[in-house]
Tab-separated table of C-alpha atoms and ligand atoms in Angstrom:
chain	number	residue	atom	x	y	z
A	69	MET	CA	36.634	79.684	-29.724
A	70	ILE	CA	35.360	76.235	-28.838
A	71	LEU	CA	32.129	75.882	-26.940
A	72	THR	CA	31.014	72.619	-25.354
A	73	ASP	CA	27.340	71.678	-25.278
A	74	THR	CA	27.171	69.449	-22.199
A	75	HIS	CA	23.571	68.321	-22.684
A	76	LEU	CA	21.579	67.600	-25.830
A	77	HIS	CA	19.635	64.769	-27.484
A	78	LEU	CA	20.944	64.396	-31.052
A	79	HIS	CA	19.460	60.928	-31.530
A	80	PHE	CA	15.881	62.190	-31.020
A	81	PRO	CA	13.523	61.858	-34.018
A	82	GLN	CA	13.420	65.676	-34.403
A	83	TYR	CA	16.802	65.301	-36.151
A	84	ASP	CA	16.070	62.255	-38.312
A	85	ALA	CA	15.880	64.357	-41.475
A	86	ASP	CA	19.091	66.370	-41.000
A	87	ARG	CA	21.155	65.046	-38.073
A	88	GLU	CA	24.439	65.125	-39.990
A	89	ASP	CA	23.850	68.759	-41.031
A	90	VAL	CA	22.979	69.807	-37.473
A	91	ILE	CA	26.235	68.311	-36.142
A	92	ARG	CA	28.364	69.785	-38.957
A	93	ARG	CA	26.789	73.232	-38.480
A	94	ALA	CA	27.615	73.133	-34.771
A	95	PHE	CA	31.251	72.153	-35.384
A	96	ALA	CA	31.675	74.762	-38.136
A	97	GLY	CA	30.193	77.471	-35.897
A	98	GLY	CA	32.443	76.806	-32.901
A	99	VAL	CA	30.319	74.450	-30.811
A	100	GLY	CA	32.972	71.785	-31.107
A	101	ARG	CA	32.160	69.273	-28.386
A	102	LEU	CA	28.793	67.702	-27.678
A	103	ILE	CA	27.579	65.399	-24.919
A	104	ASN	CA	24.618	63.398	-26.152
A	105	ILE	CA	22.258	62.347	-23.382
A	106	GLY	CA	20.191	59.158	-23.036
A	107	THR	CA	16.829	59.015	-21.253
A	108	GLY	CA	16.133	55.253	-21.120
A	109	LEU	CA	17.737	51.961	-22.168
A	110	GLU	CA	16.899	51.995	-25.889
A	111	ASP	CA	17.321	55.754	-25.981
A	112	SER	CA	20.774	55.516	-24.347
A	113	ARG	CA	21.808	52.914	-26.936
A	114	LYS	CA	20.845	55.389	-29.652
A	115	ALA	CA	22.749	58.165	-27.852
A	116	VAL	CA	25.899	56.015	-27.792
A	117	ALA	CA	25.490	55.057	-31.471
A	118	VAL	CA	25.710	58.752	-32.481
A	119	ALA	CA	28.779	59.234	-30.258
A	120	GLU	CA	30.478	56.278	-31.955
A	121	ARG	CA	30.363	58.120	-35.286
A	122	TYR	CA	32.069	61.409	-34.281
A	123	PRO	CA	35.220	61.788	-32.154
A	124	GLU	CA	33.892	65.057	-30.655
A	125	VAL	CA	30.498	63.661	-29.703
A	126	TYR	CA	30.361	61.859	-26.359
A	127	ALA	CA	27.454	60.098	-24.659
A	128	ALA	CA	25.861	59.824	-21.236
A	129	VAL	CA	23.499	57.008	-20.341
A	130	GLY	CA	20.604	57.233	-17.920
A	131	TYR	CA	16.926	57.030	-17.243
A	132	HIS	CA	14.804	60.167	-17.188
A	133	PRO	CA	12.809	60.506	-13.948
A	134	HIS	CA	9.640	60.756	-16.082
A	135	GLU	CA	10.190	57.153	-17.152
A	136	SER	CA	11.141	55.785	-13.709
A	137	LYS	CA	7.960	53.745	-13.378
A	138	ASN	CA	8.748	51.819	-16.571
A	139	ALA	CA	12.304	50.754	-15.668
A	140	THR	CA	12.523	46.960	-15.331
A	141	ALA	CA	15.387	45.041	-13.714
A	142	GLY	CA	16.384	43.976	-17.225
A	143	ASP	CA	16.464	47.581	-18.419
A	144	LEU	CA	18.714	48.562	-15.534
A	145	ALA	CA	21.094	45.658	-16.146
A	146	GLY	CA	21.345	46.639	-19.811
A	147	LEU	CA	21.912	50.273	-18.928
A	148	GLU	CA	24.570	49.508	-16.323
A	149	ALA	CA	26.457	47.448	-18.907
A	150	LEU	CA	26.546	50.542	-21.146
A	151	VAL	CA	28.135	52.706	-18.436
A	152	ALA	CA	31.523	51.135	-19.144
A	153	HIS	CA	31.355	51.883	-22.902
A	154	PRO	CA	34.431	53.937	-23.910
A	155	ARG	CA	32.313	56.774	-25.410
A	156	VAL	CA	30.200	57.113	-22.253
A	157	VAL	CA	31.479	59.951	-20.050
A	158	ALA	CA	28.687	60.235	-17.449
A	159	ILE	CA	25.602	58.716	-15.844
A	160	GLY	CA	22.560	60.760	-16.835
A	161	GLU	CA	20.246	62.153	-17.202
A	162	VAL	CA	18.919	60.932	-13.877
A	163	GLY	CA	17.131	62.712	-11.049
A	164	LEU	CA	13.775	63.848	-9.742
A	165	ASP	CA	10.949	65.736	-11.455
A	166	TYR	CA	8.089	66.849	-9.194
A	167	PHE	CA	6.826	69.401	-11.696
A	168	HIS	CA	5.400	66.845	-14.091
A	169	ASP	CA	5.128	63.906	-11.646
A	170	HIS	CA	4.958	61.431	-14.546
A	171	SER	CA	6.218	58.715	-12.171
A	172	PRO	CA	5.375	58.385	-8.445
A	173	ARG	CA	7.904	60.245	-6.280
A	174	ASN	CA	8.885	57.186	-4.224
A	175	VAL	CA	9.643	55.294	-7.460
A	176	GLN	CA	11.730	58.223	-8.747
A	177	MET	CA	13.693	58.335	-5.478
A	178	GLU	CA	14.321	54.589	-5.448
A	179	LEU	CA	15.712	54.666	-8.969
A	180	PHE	CA	17.784	57.747	-8.165
A	181	HIS	CA	19.424	55.805	-5.315
A	182	THR	CA	20.335	53.055	-7.787
A	183	PHE	CA	22.092	55.553	-10.074
A	184	LEU	CA	24.010	57.138	-7.209
A	185	GLY	CA	25.253	53.633	-6.399
A	186	TRP	CA	26.482	53.317	-9.993
A	187	CYS	CA	28.227	56.674	-9.704
A	188	ARG	CA	30.285	55.376	-6.773
A	189	LYS	CA	30.865	51.936	-8.286
A	190	HIS	CA	31.859	53.075	-11.787
A	191	GLN	CA	33.476	56.399	-10.840
A	192	LYS	CA	31.671	58.389	-13.529
A	193	PRO	CA	30.197	61.857	-13.004
A	194	LEU	CA	26.455	62.487	-12.731
A	195	ILE	CA	24.204	64.557	-14.984
A	196	LEU	CA	21.298	65.542	-12.752
A	197	HIS	CA	17.810	66.542	-13.868
A	198	CYS	CA	15.838	68.323	-11.133
A	199	ARG	CA	12.524	70.149	-11.279
A	200	GLU	CA	10.849	71.387	-8.109
A	201	ALA	CA	12.571	68.607	-6.171
A	202	TYR	CA	15.696	70.398	-4.927
A	203	GLY	CA	15.019	69.609	-1.235
A	204	ASP	CA	14.698	65.842	-1.704
A	205	MET	CA	17.560	65.774	-4.184
A	206	LEU	CA	19.965	67.544	-1.837
A	207	ARG	CA	18.960	65.322	1.078
A	208	ILE	CA	19.483	62.114	-0.926
A	209	LEU	CA	22.807	63.318	-2.351
A	210	ARG	CA	24.067	64.279	1.132
A	211	GLU	CA	23.008	60.924	2.578
A	212	THR	CA	24.561	58.919	-0.234
A	213	LEU	CA	27.650	60.494	-1.793
A	214	PRO	CA	30.971	61.595	-0.331
A	215	VAL	CA	31.917	65.251	-0.903
A	216	PRO	CA	33.269	66.554	-3.231
A	217	CYS	CA	30.780	65.064	-5.711
A	218	ARG	CA	31.529	64.910	-9.447
A	219	GLY	CA	28.658	66.007	-11.600
A	220	VAL	CA	26.499	68.734	-13.029
A	221	LEU	CA	23.050	70.050	-12.288
A	222	HIS	CA	21.662	70.293	-15.817
A	223	CYS	CA	19.198	72.961	-16.945
A	224	PHE	CA	19.461	74.730	-13.612
A	225	SER	CA	16.128	76.421	-12.892
A	226	SER	CA	16.261	77.715	-9.324
A	227	ASP	CA	17.923	80.587	-7.476
A	228	ALA	CA	21.363	81.531	-6.121
A	229	ALA	CA	20.668	80.195	-2.609
A	230	THR	CA	19.786	76.727	-3.951
A	231	MET	CA	22.740	76.799	-6.342
A	232	GLU	CA	25.064	77.515	-3.412
A	233	LYS	CA	24.065	74.238	-1.723
A	234	PHE	CA	25.017	72.218	-4.817
A	235	LEU	CA	28.256	74.176	-5.226
A	236	GLU	CA	29.167	73.329	-1.616
A	237	MET	CA	28.840	69.639	-2.485
A	238	GLY	CA	31.204	70.067	-5.446
A	239	PHE	CA	28.719	70.097	-8.329
A	240	HIS	CA	28.976	72.137	-11.506
A	241	ILE	CA	25.976	74.161	-12.695
A	242	ALA	CA	24.748	74.115	-16.319
A	243	PHE	CA	22.868	77.056	-17.805
A	244	GLY	CA	20.935	76.820	-21.068
A	245	GLY	CA	18.589	78.793	-23.275
A	246	ALA	CA	16.083	79.450	-20.466
A	247	ILE	CA	18.424	82.091	-19.072
A	248	THR	CA	17.587	84.289	-22.083
A	249	TYR	CA	13.825	84.196	-21.386
A	250	LYS	CA	11.948	87.082	-19.811
A	251	ASN	CA	10.864	86.624	-16.172
A	252	ASN	CA	13.957	84.581	-15.289
A	253	ASP	CA	15.653	87.164	-13.077
A	254	ALA	CA	16.376	84.724	-10.227
A	255	LEU	CA	18.135	82.413	-12.676
A	256	ARG	CA	20.177	85.305	-14.076
A	257	GLU	CA	21.189	86.303	-10.573
A	258	ALA	CA	22.368	82.717	-9.956
A	259	CYS	CA	24.357	82.732	-13.193
A	260	ARG	CA	26.080	85.984	-12.218
A	261	ALA	CA	27.001	84.436	-8.844
A	262	CYS	CA	28.276	81.109	-10.209
A	263	PRO	CA	32.080	80.763	-9.864
A	264	ALA	CA	33.793	80.654	-13.272
A	265	ASP	CA	35.366	77.281	-12.502
A	266	ARG	CA	31.947	75.632	-11.901
A	267	LEU	CA	30.012	76.986	-14.856
A	268	VAL	CA	29.122	74.878	-17.927
A	269	LEU	CA	26.815	75.499	-20.882
A	270	GLU	CA	24.162	73.360	-22.550
A	271	THR	CA	21.271	73.537	-24.994
A	272	ASP	CA	19.036	70.573	-24.010
A	273	ALA	CA	18.298	70.544	-27.762
A	274	PRO	CA	15.827	69.858	-29.330
A	275	TYR	CA	14.166	71.721	-26.419
A	276	LEU	CA	14.570	75.206	-24.913
A	277	ALA	CA	15.802	77.234	-27.879
A	278	PRO	CA	17.115	80.668	-26.801
A	279	GLN	CA	14.864	83.741	-26.939
A	280	SER	CA	15.320	84.667	-30.625
A	281	LYS	CA	14.297	81.126	-31.653
A	282	ARG	CA	12.021	80.314	-28.744
A	283	GLY	CA	9.358	77.721	-29.541
A	284	ARG	CA	11.306	76.297	-32.486
A	285	ARG	CA	13.478	73.191	-32.621
A	286	ASN	CA	16.737	73.935	-30.823
A	287	GLU	CA	20.145	72.806	-32.092
A	288	PRO	CA	23.686	72.998	-30.679
A	289	LEU	CA	24.757	75.928	-32.883
A	290	TYR	CA	22.170	78.121	-31.125
A	291	MET	CA	24.178	77.834	-27.901
A	292	ILE	CA	26.264	80.749	-29.188
A	293	GLU	CA	23.321	83.077	-28.453
A	294	THR	CA	23.195	81.771	-24.870
A	295	ALA	CA	26.978	82.093	-24.474
A	296	GLU	CA	26.862	85.708	-25.696
A	297	PHE	CA	23.992	86.445	-23.328
A	298	ILE	CA	25.887	84.952	-20.371
A	299	ALA	CA	29.068	86.830	-21.287
A	300	LYS	CA	27.144	90.130	-21.210
A	301	LEU	CA	25.383	89.157	-17.976
A	302	ARG	CA	28.688	88.410	-16.249
A	303	GLY	CA	30.554	91.349	-17.755
A	304	ASP	CA	32.917	89.029	-19.585
A	305	THR	CA	33.836	88.226	-23.189
A	306	VAL	CA	32.362	85.302	-25.054
A	307	ASP	CA	35.871	83.977	-25.774
A	308	ARG	CA	36.676	83.851	-22.077
A	309	ILE	CA	33.317	82.238	-21.243
A	310	ALA	CA	33.909	79.657	-23.992
A	311	ALA	CA	37.429	78.884	-22.781
A	312	ALA	CA	36.417	78.567	-19.113
A	313	THR	CA	33.287	76.470	-19.678
A	314	THR	CA	35.018	74.147	-22.154
A	315	GLU	CA	37.910	73.670	-19.746
A	316	ASN	CA	35.441	72.887	-16.939
A	317	ALA	CA	33.621	70.339	-19.113
A	318	LYS	CA	36.901	68.712	-20.213
A	319	LYS	CA	38.012	68.279	-16.619
A	320	LEU	CA	34.653	67.143	-15.290
A	321	PHE	CA	33.945	64.575	-18.006
A	322	GLY	CA	37.512	63.675	-18.967
A	323	LEU	CA	36.968	64.699	-22.631
B	690	ZN	ZN1	16.464	67.130	-18.205
B	691	ZN	ZN1	17.689	66.515	-21.464
């Protein structure tokens, strides 16, 4: 069994004391491929530096919508130069976050347009972050990108009807530890309805540890709990879920 964690942040300071151990534990436990996600220019450089050290760790470079207001022209030029790096498999995370509203919405949307332009220009898939902004995100994607789109909606947190609209555009859907939390029935219903060829898994580590470790630092090995949960939810085996989601990730990101 090889699971693929399509979204985590290994370069974050939460792992400074034991990063090597965390990565080795994941590989030894069957989480054999990791996509390490950047959230700004300096942060994306750090994400790529980790990917350069391990053949099974890849990177994505982007700007988190929280930080949109701080992105200078120089930052964007530096980030765009990184997109072509051989270890970089996607543009992300990028998107819209109206839950926290750390940056003004018009600034978030303007930056999002820039990244969609990069997606077309550089032909790399998107890793989308979206919280309570699904309407604006769908509208902008429809106005900007030809269908079928290549990309994944990371940490999906809405319902089956919303998921369907992204599936129609060609996107994959990533489910993480939040699916194991109580009071997430709408999310579980979406996961049951997601076609097997569009499903991918993620941890978003160090955040969103699954139920048995909720509130603690997450790490890629813990994705096994989420994979087992999803297998049960879909009436499938964990081996088949692992095989399908890894195959989907390999195809989508060219791993
Ligand atoms: Zn995110
Ligand atoms: Zn993230």
